[in-house]
Structures are given as C-alpha cells and as structure tokens.
C-alpha cells in the first residue's frame, strides 16, 4: 500500500500537456492559452465620452453654477457609432452619447443631469463645472495596439473571452481537452432507464464520472458497461489507446469477479493498485499502450474521491493548467470525529465561514456507497493516518470541492 502523496506523484509523472488547437472564442472558455494574444488595435480605439451629456471646453464652464448657468450653443449631435464633423469652439458644445467619439476642441463632458436644454435644444445651460479630461475615455487607455493582452498559460475566463473579442482574436490557440474513456464494470449494473430487478443496481458511476470529467475540462466518452468476465472487460479496455486517459470503476478489489487488474496487466502494465486511504483504497493505476489508466473502486463515493485526488490533476496537467489542485485550507470541527488510525480519511463535509475562519460538519453518512452526503458536501476533510480521535474544536485541513483553484 502506498501513500496518497506517492500515488499522486506517480500518476503525474510523465504526464505531458496535450497538443493545441484553434477554437472559437466562446469555446475557449476554461481552456489554457497556448500562445500570447496581441491586440491589433487600441482599446478604446478613439477618445470617447463616458457619459450622455455635452462635450465642452472645460475652461468655458469653469464658472457654471446651478443658479448661474453657463449657456453654450449646441452645434452638433453625436450618437454612439457616428463621428463628429466639426470642432467645438469657444462658447460651443456638442450633444454626445456614451461611447461616441469626442469632437476636436472639447476636453470634457458634462453629464446630462447637470445641464438643462433651452431654445428647443439649440442651447445647453450648463449647471456645474467639469475638470479637463473628466468623463472622457482615452484612446488606448485599456489596451495599446501591439500589446500582449493575454499570455500563454493563462486560463480563459469570461472577461478574457471578452478581451479576445475586442482585440479581434477569432480563433485563439488553446490546449486540447483530454478525451477520457469511461468504462463501468459489473454484472449487477443496469441502465438508468431500467428499474433494477433483484440483485441489480443502476449504473451511476458512468454518469458521475462523466460529469467530473466535464467539470474538470475534459471530454467524456462513455464506452459502456463491461460484464465481470475477462473477455468482456478486455473488449472495452483494449480501446484505451484511442483516448488520452481511460477510467474504469469497480472490479479492482479482492472479490472473486474482480478482473480489471488481471486484464490491465495483460493489455498493458500496472503501476500500483492500493493506496492508504478511505474511502476507496483499491485505487489502481497503470498504462495501456501510452494511455494512462485509472481503475477506480466501484463504490460511488470511492470513485468520485479517487477521481478528485488522482484523475483530475492529470486531466488539468494535460490541458495545460499550472494549478492542478483544488484549494485547501484549515477548518475547525464543529463536533467530534472518529476514525481508524490505519489510513488517511477523506470525509464528506459542509464547510462554512465562521468569523475569520471556517467551521466544518460532516454532511451525512460516510459509507462509500452513499452519494447523498457527497452531494451535500462542499469539502473533503483530510484526516491523517496515525490519528483516530479528533475532538470538536480541533483544526484539520480540508479540500474545497466547490472551488476550482487558488485560495479561498
Ligand atoms: P466492486 O468493487 O466491483 O465490487 O464494486 C463495489 C461496489 O460498488 C458494489 O456494491 C457495486 O455494486 C458498486 N458499483 C460498482 N460499479 C458501480 C456503478 N457503475 N454504479 C454504481 N455502483 C457501482
Ligand atoms: Mg464489481
């Protein structure tokens, strides 16, 4: 049996980033950029108004007051999308909308709320002064033409999607999403559409795993269910080389019909098959061809925890991410927690803010067959091997399942 750290090190060893591809701007969301993105234009492309109002010469309105308005002749109207045709001279103003280009001569905008229309719009009564430059957005104030706006290695979030659009990068170069084959094993499994007969259960792992793969930025390929025979298992596992990663569930413990390990050794090689943890000690890892293989345990929560600890970091590394792990932070236990001292436990818990820190409560039953407590959990409490009793008030570490990366 190896430790969780050793297992993690071994699954990540030799994992390389996948190749790159050009994708549409929206498809780039969540992906890692494989090259710098340079702007072809200044953003803003021209000096423009930040307000609806009047473009003026600040010095003309320096004395403007509510009870002593300065009256300016309105010489033009400039809505957004059009361009001013004349300059603003002394005593003049241009009616301007947000985003519209500033006319020559004007150096500030008075917001419409501080003005009054007179003479049917021919005159603007200015009720308050403005500083030169006020309410004007400068050409290139956000981005300069030729500037690197997004760097290789950065993760594309919604704002980066907007930046890609504004600098005209229609097909950003990003790392590929890992293609992950998912195989469930077990004679007891029936499909979701069926009501399980005697001794049968619905195959939930194919679904939870596909969801975890999607949430981790991978592309799930559900290959189906292998029956508990070497032939049936081999037929599906032999497809591993078509994918970047293969993940199976079940059939890796000590039962009479647990055939996955034997098939793995015949088709490829096994690296390890047991990790000192609970839930889910029989975490199997190896390769089939050059495809990393994960034989996760069959119990629904063991599968999910194994995916979190070992598969997710591998998928993120393949997809080009620098941060591979969920954030961890200390939490204070709200109640006593007991465990056996043999292994490291990952307990499903609900973590909430409490003053400056965090407090944790178990989110329900901790049997590895139970999925409801996993659903209610937003964290896994990490209880180290060698210890067995954690009193209320003790501080332990947790892994945040509701956060992608970084610190909370
Ligand atoms: P195994 O390691 O194959 O003996 O599986 C351990 C437990 O997980 C058994 O109770 C199985 O019925 C259950 N199990 C295995 N595969 C699945 C699956 N795909 N969906 C839900 N439960 C499963
Ligand atoms: Mg089984």
GROMACS .gro file of C-alpha atoms and ligand atoms in nm:
model
  432
    1UNK     CA    1   0.000   0.000   0.000
    2UNK     CA    2   0.140   0.342  -0.091
    3UNK     CA    3   0.059   0.687   0.050
    4UNK     CA    4  -0.171   0.938  -0.119
    5UNK     CA    5   0.131   1.165  -0.192
    6UNK     CA    6   0.325   0.886  -0.353
    7UNK     CA    7   0.025   0.784  -0.562
    8UNK     CA    8  -0.025   1.143  -0.674
    9UNK     CA    9   0.340   1.175  -0.768
   10UNK     CA   10   0.331   0.853  -0.964
   11UNK     CA   11   0.016   0.934  -1.160
   12UNK     CA   12   0.152   1.277  -1.258
   13UNK     CA   13   0.500   1.152  -1.353
   14UNK     CA   14   0.543   1.152  -1.727
   15UNK     CA   15   0.215   1.335  -1.797
   16UNK     CA   16   0.270   1.593  -2.071
   17UNK     CA   17   0.049   1.872  -2.192
   18UNK     CA   18  -0.159   1.764  -2.489
   19UNK     CA   19  -0.135   1.928  -2.829
   20UNK     CA   20  -0.302   2.254  -2.924
   21UNK     CA   21  -0.594   2.353  -3.142
   22UNK     CA   22  -0.763   2.672  -3.260
   23UNK     CA   23  -1.118   2.713  -3.133
   24UNK     CA   24  -1.394   2.972  -3.145
   25UNK     CA   25  -1.389   3.246  -2.884
   26UNK     CA   26  -1.669   3.102  -2.667
   27UNK     CA   27  -1.524   2.752  -2.689
   28UNK     CA   28  -1.203   2.891  -2.538
   29UNK     CA   29  -1.379   2.940  -2.202
   30UNK     CA   30  -1.195   2.744  -1.933
   31UNK     CA   31  -0.913   2.648  -2.168
   32UNK     CA   32  -0.546   2.739  -2.131
   33UNK     CA   33  -0.395   2.969  -2.394
   34UNK     CA   34  -0.104   2.819  -2.585
   35UNK     CA   35   0.024   3.149  -2.726
   36UNK     CA   36   0.026   3.519  -2.639
   37UNK     CA   37  -0.263   3.723  -2.775
   38UNK     CA   38  -0.161   4.060  -2.920
   39UNK     CA   39  -0.408   4.339  -2.988
   40UNK     CA   40  -0.439   4.470  -3.344
   41UNK     CA   41  -0.595   4.797  -3.225
   42UNK     CA   42  -0.603   5.047  -2.942
   43UNK     CA   43  -0.888   4.988  -2.699
   44UNK     CA   44  -1.056   5.234  -2.672
   45UNK     CA   45  -0.990   5.298  -3.044
   46UNK     CA   46  -1.054   5.677  -3.006
   47UNK     CA   47  -1.117   5.929  -2.729
   48UNK     CA   48  -1.484   5.891  -2.641
   49UNK     CA   49  -1.745   6.005  -2.396
   50UNK     CA   50  -1.806   5.811  -2.074
   51UNK     CA   51  -2.143   5.983  -2.025
   52UNK     CA   52  -2.451   6.103  -2.205
   53UNK     CA   53  -2.424   6.484  -2.199
   54UNK     CA   54  -2.239   6.769  -2.365
   55UNK     CA   55  -1.881   6.776  -2.490
   56UNK     CA   56  -1.740   7.112  -2.385
   57UNK     CA   57  -1.421   7.308  -2.329
   58UNK     CA   58  -1.370   7.282  -1.951
   59UNK     CA   59  -1.246   7.641  -1.929
   60UNK     CA   60  -1.575   7.766  -2.079
   61UNK     CA   61  -1.781   7.620  -1.794
   62UNK     CA   62  -1.545   7.682  -1.500
   63UNK     CA   63  -1.791   7.932  -1.352
   64UNK     CA   64  -2.108   7.728  -1.413
   65UNK     CA   65  -2.343   7.702  -1.112
   66UNK     CA   66  -2.697   7.581  -1.058
   67UNK     CA   67  -2.808   7.942  -1.002
   68UNK     CA   68  -2.568   8.087  -1.260
   69UNK     CA   69  -2.567   7.857  -1.563
   70UNK     CA   70  -2.322   7.899  -1.850
   71UNK     CA   71  -2.508   7.892  -2.182
   72UNK     CA   72  -2.341   7.718  -2.478
   73UNK     CA   73  -2.455   7.690  -2.839
   74UNK     CA   74  -2.522   7.327  -2.934
   75UNK     CA   75  -2.352   7.284  -3.273
   76UNK     CA   76  -2.398   6.911  -3.337
   77UNK     CA   77  -2.544   6.583  -3.203
   78UNK     CA   78  -2.312   6.278  -3.194
   79UNK     CA   79  -2.471   5.942  -3.110
   80UNK     CA   80  -2.253   5.631  -3.049
   81UNK     CA   81  -2.139   5.482  -3.379
   82UNK     CA   82  -2.122   5.814  -3.565
   83UNK     CA   83  -1.832   6.058  -3.594
   84UNK     CA   84  -1.830   6.434  -3.518
   85UNK     CA   85  -1.795   6.655  -3.823
   86UNK     CA   86  -1.695   6.978  -3.657
   87UNK     CA   87  -1.485   7.111  -3.374
   88UNK     CA   88  -1.613   7.269  -3.055
   89UNK     CA   89  -1.516   7.634  -3.042
   90UNK     CA   90  -1.531   7.885  -2.758
   91UNK     CA   91  -1.889   7.907  -2.625
   92UNK     CA   92  -1.998   7.592  -2.806
   93UNK     CA   93  -2.099   7.240  -2.705
   94UNK     CA   94  -2.177   6.913  -2.882
   95UNK     CA   95  -2.454   6.689  -2.757
   96UNK     CA   96  -2.283   6.349  -2.714
   97UNK     CA   97  -2.384   5.998  -2.610
   98UNK     CA   98  -2.183   5.741  -2.414
   99UNK     CA   99  -1.920   5.577  -2.637
  100UNK     CA  100  -1.940   5.843  -2.909
  101UNK     CA  101  -1.611   5.997  -3.029
  102UNK     CA  102  -1.505   6.326  -2.870
  103UNK     CA  103  -1.513   6.622  -3.107
  104UNK     CA  104  -1.197   6.826  -3.166
  105UNK     CA  105  -1.165   7.118  -2.931
  106UNK     CA  106  -1.368   6.965  -2.647
  107UNK     CA  107  -1.175   6.829  -2.349
  108UNK     CA  108  -1.452   6.721  -2.109
  109UNK     CA  109  -1.812   6.603  -2.094
  110UNK     CA  110  -2.079   6.747  -1.866
  111UNK     CA  111  -2.328   6.475  -1.775
  112UNK     CA  112  -2.681   6.545  -1.893
  113UNK     CA  113  -2.809   6.552  -1.534
  114UNK     CA  114  -2.605   6.871  -1.477
  115UNK     CA  115  -2.748   7.053  -1.777
  116UNK     CA  116  -3.076   7.194  -1.899
  117UNK     CA  117  -3.196   7.211  -2.259
  118UNK     CA  118  -3.309   7.555  -2.373
  119UNK     CA  119  -3.432   7.708  -2.701
  120UNK     CA  120  -3.565   7.372  -2.820
  121UNK     CA  121  -3.221   7.214  -2.784
  122UNK     CA  122  -3.022   7.490  -2.956
  123UNK     CA  123  -2.873   7.596  -2.622
  124UNK     CA  124  -2.731   7.391  -2.334
  125UNK     CA  125  -2.745   7.553  -1.992
  126UNK     CA  126  -2.451   7.405  -1.800
  127UNK     CA  127  -2.521   7.393  -1.425
  128UNK     CA  128  -2.186   7.269  -1.291
  129UNK     CA  129  -1.818   7.291  -1.389
  130UNK     CA  130  -1.606   6.994  -1.508
  131UNK     CA  131  -1.233   6.932  -1.494
  132UNK     CA  132  -1.043   6.893  -1.822
  133UNK     CA  133  -1.045   6.520  -1.908
  134UNK     CA  134  -1.350   6.447  -1.691
  135UNK     CA  135  -1.590   6.187  -1.836
  136UNK     CA  136  -1.357   6.123  -2.130
  137UNK     CA  137  -1.222   5.773  -2.201
  138UNK     CA  138  -0.882   5.800  -2.366
  139UNK     CA  139  -0.776   5.620  -2.683
  140UNK     CA  140  -0.571   5.312  -2.582
  141UNK     CA  141  -0.646   5.354  -2.209
  142UNK     CA  142  -0.729   4.982  -2.171
  143UNK     CA  143  -0.510   4.821  -2.438
  144UNK     CA  144  -0.248   4.957  -2.681
  145UNK     CA  145  -0.214   4.824  -3.036
  146UNK     CA  146   0.066   4.562  -3.038
  147UNK     CA  147   0.037   4.499  -2.664
  148UNK     CA  148   0.013   4.142  -2.525
  149UNK     CA  149  -0.332   4.137  -2.363
  150UNK     CA  150  -0.341   3.768  -2.271
  151UNK     CA  151  -0.035   3.547  -2.216
  152UNK     CA  152   0.030   3.184  -2.299
  153UNK     CA  153  -0.057   2.974  -1.993
  154UNK     CA  154  -0.342   3.194  -1.878
  155UNK     CA  155  -0.683   3.039  -1.824
  156UNK     CA  156  -0.960   3.195  -2.032
  157UNK     CA  157  -1.239   3.324  -1.807
  158UNK     CA  158  -1.544   3.525  -1.918
  159UNK     CA  159  -1.352   3.856  -1.915
  160UNK     CA  160  -1.074   3.702  -2.127
  161UNK     CA  161  -1.342   3.585  -2.372
  162UNK     CA  162  -1.450   3.949  -2.399
  163UNK     CA  163  -1.089   4.062  -2.446
  164UNK     CA  164  -1.035   3.804  -2.723
  165UNK     CA  165  -1.336   3.952  -2.898
  166UNK     CA  166  -1.234   4.314  -2.852
  167UNK     CA  167  -0.881   4.257  -2.989
  168UNK     CA  168  -1.013   4.056  -3.285
  169UNK     CA  169  -0.870   3.714  -3.191
  170UNK     CA  170  -1.131   3.498  -3.360
  171UNK     CA  171  -0.957   3.161  -3.326
  172UNK     CA  172  -0.743   3.154  -3.011
  173UNK     CA  173  -0.481   2.876  -2.982
  174UNK     CA  174  -0.552   2.663  -2.673
  175UNK     CA  175  -0.451   2.325  -2.533
  176UNK     CA  176  -0.671   2.035  -2.625
  177UNK     CA  177  -0.928   1.894  -2.384
  178UNK     CA  178  -0.829   1.545  -2.268
  179UNK     CA  179  -1.051   1.275  -2.418
  180UNK     CA  180  -1.143   1.041  -2.136
  181UNK     CA  181  -1.284   0.692  -2.187
  182UNK     CA  182  -1.521   0.583  -1.911
  183UNK     CA  183  -1.594   0.215  -1.850
  184UNK     CA  184  -1.818   0.080  -1.575
  185UNK     CA  185  -1.782  -0.283  -1.471
  186UNK     CA  186  -2.025  -0.517  -1.300
  187UNK     CA  187  -2.282  -0.786  -1.373
  188UNK     CA  188  -2.518  -0.608  -1.132
  189UNK     CA  189  -2.540  -0.287  -1.334
  190UNK     CA  190  -2.850  -0.183  -1.525
  191UNK     CA  191  -2.903   0.137  -1.721
  192UNK     CA  192  -3.074   0.447  -1.583
  193UNK     CA  193  -3.390   0.380  -1.783
  194UNK     CA  194  -3.441   0.044  -1.614
  195UNK     CA  195  -3.593  -0.033  -1.277
  196UNK     CA  196  -3.332  -0.258  -1.113
  197UNK     CA  197  -3.450  -0.618  -1.068
  198UNK     CA  198  -3.337  -0.846  -0.783
  199UNK     CA  199  -2.965  -0.804  -0.711
  200UNK     CA  200  -2.926  -0.524  -0.966
  201UNK     CA  201  -2.840  -0.156  -0.923
  202UNK     CA  202  -2.837   0.137  -1.160
  203UNK     CA  203  -2.505   0.236  -1.310
  204UNK     CA  204  -2.449   0.576  -1.151
  205UNK     CA  205  -2.069   0.586  -1.176
  206UNK     CA  206  -2.057   0.631  -1.554
  207UNK     CA  207  -2.265   0.943  -1.504
  208UNK     CA  208  -2.090   1.094  -1.202
  209UNK     CA  209  -1.754   1.031  -1.369
  210UNK     CA  210  -1.862   1.183  -1.698
  211UNK     CA  211  -1.979   1.486  -1.501
  212UNK     CA  212  -1.649   1.507  -1.314
  213UNK     CA  213  -1.458   1.483  -1.643
  214UNK     CA  214  -1.670   1.763  -1.792
  215UNK     CA  215  -1.633   1.979  -1.482
  216UNK     CA  216  -1.256   1.925  -1.494
  217UNK     CA  217  -1.244   2.048  -1.854
  218UNK     CA  218  -1.217   1.704  -2.017
  219UNK     CA  219  -1.425   1.537  -2.285
  220UNK     CA  220  -1.603   1.225  -2.154
  221UNK     CA  221  -1.657   0.924  -2.378
  222UNK     CA  222  -1.880   0.670  -2.205
  223UNK     CA  223  -1.790   0.335  -2.359
  224UNK     CA  224  -2.046   0.133  -2.167
  225UNK     CA  225  -2.050  -0.147  -1.914
  226UNK     CA  226  -1.810  -0.440  -1.905
  227UNK     CA  227  -1.950  -0.757  -1.754
  228UNK     CA  228  -1.743  -0.934  -1.488
  229UNK     CA  229  -1.557  -1.156  -1.730
  230UNK     CA  230  -1.207  -1.113  -1.864
  231UNK     CA  231  -1.334  -1.119  -2.222
  232UNK     CA  232  -1.597  -0.851  -2.174
  233UNK     CA  233  -1.359  -0.631  -1.975
  234UNK     CA  234  -1.077  -0.679  -2.226
  235UNK     CA  235  -1.304  -0.581  -2.515
  236UNK     CA  236  -1.355  -0.235  -2.365
  237UNK     CA  237  -1.015  -0.182  -2.201
  238UNK     CA  238  -0.839  -0.262  -2.529
  239UNK     CA  239  -0.988   0.062  -2.667
  240UNK     CA  240  -0.772   0.270  -2.426
  241UNK     CA  241  -0.519   0.377  -2.694
  242UNK     CA  242  -0.797   0.567  -2.875
  243UNK     CA  243  -0.813   0.808  -2.579
  244UNK     CA  244  -0.590   1.035  -2.370
  245UNK     CA  245  -0.698   0.870  -2.044
  246UNK     CA  246  -0.907   0.567  -1.950
  247UNK     CA  247  -1.104   0.546  -1.626
  248UNK     CA  248  -1.291   0.238  -1.508
  249UNK     CA  249  -1.499   0.178  -1.197
  250UNK     CA  250  -1.534  -0.138  -0.994
  251UNK     CA  251  -1.373  -0.476  -1.030
  252UNK     CA  252  -1.046  -0.378  -0.864
  253UNK     CA  253  -1.078  -0.518  -0.512
  254UNK     CA  254  -1.038  -0.871  -0.380
  255UNK     CA  255  -1.370  -1.020  -0.494
  256UNK     CA  256  -1.394  -1.340  -0.697
  257UNK     CA  257  -1.509  -1.147  -1.002
  258UNK     CA  258  -1.272  -0.851  -0.986
  259UNK     CA  259  -1.099  -0.899  -1.320
  260UNK     CA  260  -0.983  -0.545  -1.407
  261UNK     CA  261  -0.630  -0.577  -1.264
  262UNK     CA  262  -0.563  -0.902  -1.449
  263UNK     CA  263  -0.685  -0.754  -1.778
  264UNK     CA  264  -0.477  -0.439  -1.720
  265UNK     CA  265  -0.163  -0.649  -1.668
  266UNK     CA  266  -0.232  -0.847  -1.983
  267UNK     CA  267  -0.305  -0.542  -2.204
  268UNK     CA  268  -0.057  -0.301  -2.051
  269UNK     CA  269   0.115  -0.257  -1.719
  270UNK     CA  270   0.006  -0.192  -1.364
  271UNK     CA  271   0.185   0.070  -1.154
  272UNK     CA  272   0.001   0.033  -0.821
  273UNK     CA  273  -0.340  -0.082  -0.704
  274UNK     CA  274  -0.375   0.015  -0.343
  275UNK     CA  275  -0.347   0.350  -0.164
  276UNK     CA  276  -0.361   0.405   0.213
  277UNK     CA  277  -0.686   0.600   0.213
  278UNK     CA  278  -1.054   0.577   0.286
  279UNK     CA  279  -1.293   0.577   0.110
  280UNK     CA  280  -1.159   0.369  -0.174
  281UNK     CA  281  -0.826   0.200  -0.102
  282UNK     CA  282  -0.817  -0.007  -0.422
  283UNK     CA  283  -0.711   0.278  -0.648
  284UNK     CA  284  -0.548   0.119  -0.948
  285UNK     CA  285  -0.311   0.294  -1.183
  286UNK     CA  286  -0.119   0.185  -1.490
  287UNK     CA  287  -0.095   0.228  -1.864
  288UNK     CA  288  -0.243   0.060  -2.168
  289UNK     CA  289  -0.018   0.149  -2.459
  290UNK     CA  290   0.075   0.505  -2.374
  291UNK     CA  291  -0.268   0.585  -2.226
  292UNK     CA  292  -0.278   0.643  -1.850
  293UNK     CA  293  -0.526   0.404  -1.691
  294UNK     CA  294  -0.719   0.454  -1.367
  295UNK     CA  295  -0.909   0.161  -1.219
  296UNK     CA  296  -1.122   0.345  -0.965
  297UNK     CA  297  -1.310   0.149  -0.699
  298UNK     CA  298  -1.678   0.068  -0.759
  299UNK     CA  299  -1.845   0.234  -0.463
  300UNK     CA  300  -1.996   0.562  -0.584
  301UNK     CA  301  -1.814   0.792  -0.341
  302UNK     CA  302  -1.485   0.599  -0.360
  303UNK     CA  303  -1.495   0.652  -0.736
  304UNK     CA  304  -1.555   1.023  -0.702
  305UNK     CA  305  -1.288   1.075  -0.436
  306UNK     CA  306  -1.036   0.876  -0.643
  307UNK     CA  307  -1.117   1.093  -0.941
  308UNK     CA  308  -1.071   1.412  -0.736
  309UNK     CA  309  -0.736   1.308  -0.592
  310UNK     CA  310  -0.570   1.137  -0.887
  311UNK     CA  311  -0.753   1.179  -1.219
  312UNK     CA  312  -0.847   1.547  -1.201
  313UNK     CA  313  -0.487   1.672  -1.156
  314UNK     CA  314  -0.379   1.457  -1.451
  315UNK     CA  315  -0.653   1.600  -1.673
  316UNK     CA  316  -0.563   1.954  -1.571
  317UNK     CA  317  -0.195   1.895  -1.640
  318UNK     CA  318  -0.282   1.757  -1.985
  319UNK     CA  319  -0.500   2.061  -2.054
  320UNK     CA  320  -0.207   2.293  -1.980
  321UNK     CA  321  -0.305   2.421  -1.635
  322UNK     CA  322  -0.032   2.526  -1.392
  323UNK     CA  323  -0.259   2.492  -1.086
  324UNK     CA  324  -0.357   2.125  -1.064
  325UNK     CA  325  -0.529   2.104  -0.728
  326UNK     CA  326  -0.833   2.237  -0.552
  327UNK     CA  327  -0.768   2.489  -0.276
  328UNK     CA  328  -0.706   2.356   0.074
  329UNK     CA  329  -0.745   2.543   0.400
  330UNK     CA  330  -0.776   2.476   0.773
  331UNK     CA  331  -1.121   2.427   0.930
  332UNK     CA  332  -1.240   2.388   1.286
  333UNK     CA  333  -1.451   2.079   1.357
  334UNK     CA  334  -1.797   2.158   1.495
  335UNK     CA  335  -1.822   1.812   1.653
  336UNK     CA  336  -1.609   1.508   1.743
  337UNK     CA  337  -1.493   1.286   1.457
  338UNK     CA  338  -1.354   0.937   1.497
  339UNK     CA  339  -1.172   0.718   1.251
  340UNK     CA  340  -0.946   0.416   1.245
  341UNK     CA  341  -0.578   0.511   1.266
  342UNK     CA  342  -0.472   0.293   0.972
  343UNK     CA  343  -0.526   0.521   0.675
  344UNK     CA  344  -0.587   0.877   0.567
  345UNK     CA  345  -0.957   0.959   0.563
  346UNK     CA  346  -1.133   1.197   0.327
  347UNK     CA  347  -1.462   1.277   0.495
  348UNK     CA  348  -1.753   1.447   0.323
  349UNK     CA  349  -1.829   1.773   0.498
  350UNK     CA  350  -2.005   2.104   0.477
  351UNK     CA  351  -1.766   2.392   0.542
  352UNK     CA  352  -1.894   2.737   0.627
  353UNK     CA  353  -1.738   3.068   0.717
  354UNK     CA  354  -1.728   3.142   1.086
  355UNK     CA  355  -1.585   3.480   1.178
  356UNK     CA  356  -1.232   3.491   1.042
  357UNK     CA  357  -1.212   3.114   0.990
  358UNK     CA  358  -1.416   2.816   0.878
  359UNK     CA  359  -1.618   2.555   1.059
  360UNK     CA  360  -1.693   2.202   0.931
  361UNK     CA  361  -1.970   1.950   0.991
  362UNK     CA  362  -1.996   1.605   0.833
  363UNK     CA  363  -2.251   1.622   0.553
  364UNK     CA  364  -2.411   1.284   0.630
  365UNK     CA  365  -2.328   0.913   0.642
  366UNK     CA  366  -1.976   0.829   0.539
  367UNK     CA  367  -2.034   0.487   0.384
  368UNK     CA  368  -1.859   0.478   0.048
  369UNK     CA  369  -2.180   0.350  -0.108
  370UNK     CA  370  -2.365   0.672  -0.014
  371UNK     CA  371  -2.381   0.953  -0.264
  372UNK     CA  372  -2.622   1.192  -0.088
  373UNK     CA  373  -2.357   1.308   0.160
  374UNK     CA  374  -2.118   1.363  -0.130
  375UNK     CA  375  -2.381   1.578  -0.297
  376UNK     CA  376  -2.428   1.783   0.019
  377UNK     CA  377  -2.053   1.818   0.078
  378UNK     CA  378  -1.855   2.118  -0.039
  379UNK     CA  379  -1.532   1.985   0.105
  380UNK     CA  380  -1.340   1.673   0.198
  381UNK     CA  381  -1.185   1.679   0.544
  382UNK     CA  382  -0.834   1.536   0.533
  383UNK     CA  383  -0.774   1.332   0.848
  384UNK     CA  384  -0.419   1.199   0.861
  385UNK     CA  385  -0.312   0.840   0.914
  386UNK     CA  386  -0.186   0.755   1.262
  387UNK     CA  387  -0.458   0.950   1.442
  388UNK     CA  388  -0.803   0.834   1.539
  389UNK     CA  389  -0.985   1.090   1.750
  390UNK     CA  390  -1.049   1.450   1.655
  391UNK     CA  391  -1.236   1.644   1.924
  392UNK     CA  392  -1.478   1.927   1.850
  393UNK     CA  393  -1.269   2.243   1.813
  394UNK     CA  394  -0.973   2.063   1.652
  395UNK     CA  395  -0.835   2.220   1.339
  396UNK     CA  396  -0.794   1.995   1.035
  397UNK     CA  397  -0.729   2.054   0.668
  398UNK     CA  398  -0.999   2.043   0.401
  399UNK     CA  399  -1.007   2.023   0.023
  400UNK     CA  400  -1.269   2.257  -0.125
  401UNK     CA  401  -1.476   2.075  -0.385
  402UNK     CA  402  -1.671   2.391  -0.467
  403UNK     CA  403  -1.366   2.589  -0.578
  404UNK     CA  404  -1.155   2.537  -0.885
  405UNK     CA  405  -0.812   2.651  -0.780
  406UNK     CA  406  -0.630   2.917  -0.582
  407UNK     CA  407  -0.701   3.025  -0.227
  408UNK     CA  408  -1.046   3.089  -0.080
  409LIG     P1  409  -1.681  -0.375  -0.691
  409LIG     O1  410  -1.552  -0.315  -0.650
  409LIG     O2  411  -1.690  -0.400  -0.837
  409LIG     O3  412  -1.714  -0.492  -0.610
  409LIG     O4  413  -1.790  -0.264  -0.658
  409LIG     C1  414  -1.805  -0.215  -0.527
  409LIG     C2  415  -1.945  -0.166  -0.504
  409LIG     O5  416  -1.972  -0.058  -0.593
  409LIG     C3  417  -2.052  -0.268  -0.529
  409LIG     O6  418  -2.153  -0.252  -0.432
  409LIG     C4  419  -2.104  -0.231  -0.665
  409LIG     O7  420  -2.235  -0.272  -0.686
  409LIG     C5  421  -2.091  -0.082  -0.666
  409LIG     N1  422  -2.074  -0.035  -0.803
  409LIG     C6  423  -1.985  -0.082  -0.892
  409LIG     N2  424  -1.996  -0.019  -1.008
  409LIG     C7  425  -2.096   0.071  -0.996
  409LIG     C8  426  -2.156   0.167  -1.081
  409LIG     N3  427  -2.113   0.181  -1.207
  409LIG     N4  428  -2.255   0.244  -1.034
  409LIG     C9  429  -2.296   0.231  -0.907
  409LIG     N5  430  -2.244   0.142  -0.820
  409LIG    C10  431  -2.145   0.062  -0.861
  410LIG    MG1  432  -1.793  -0.528  -0.943
   0.00000   0.00000   0.00000
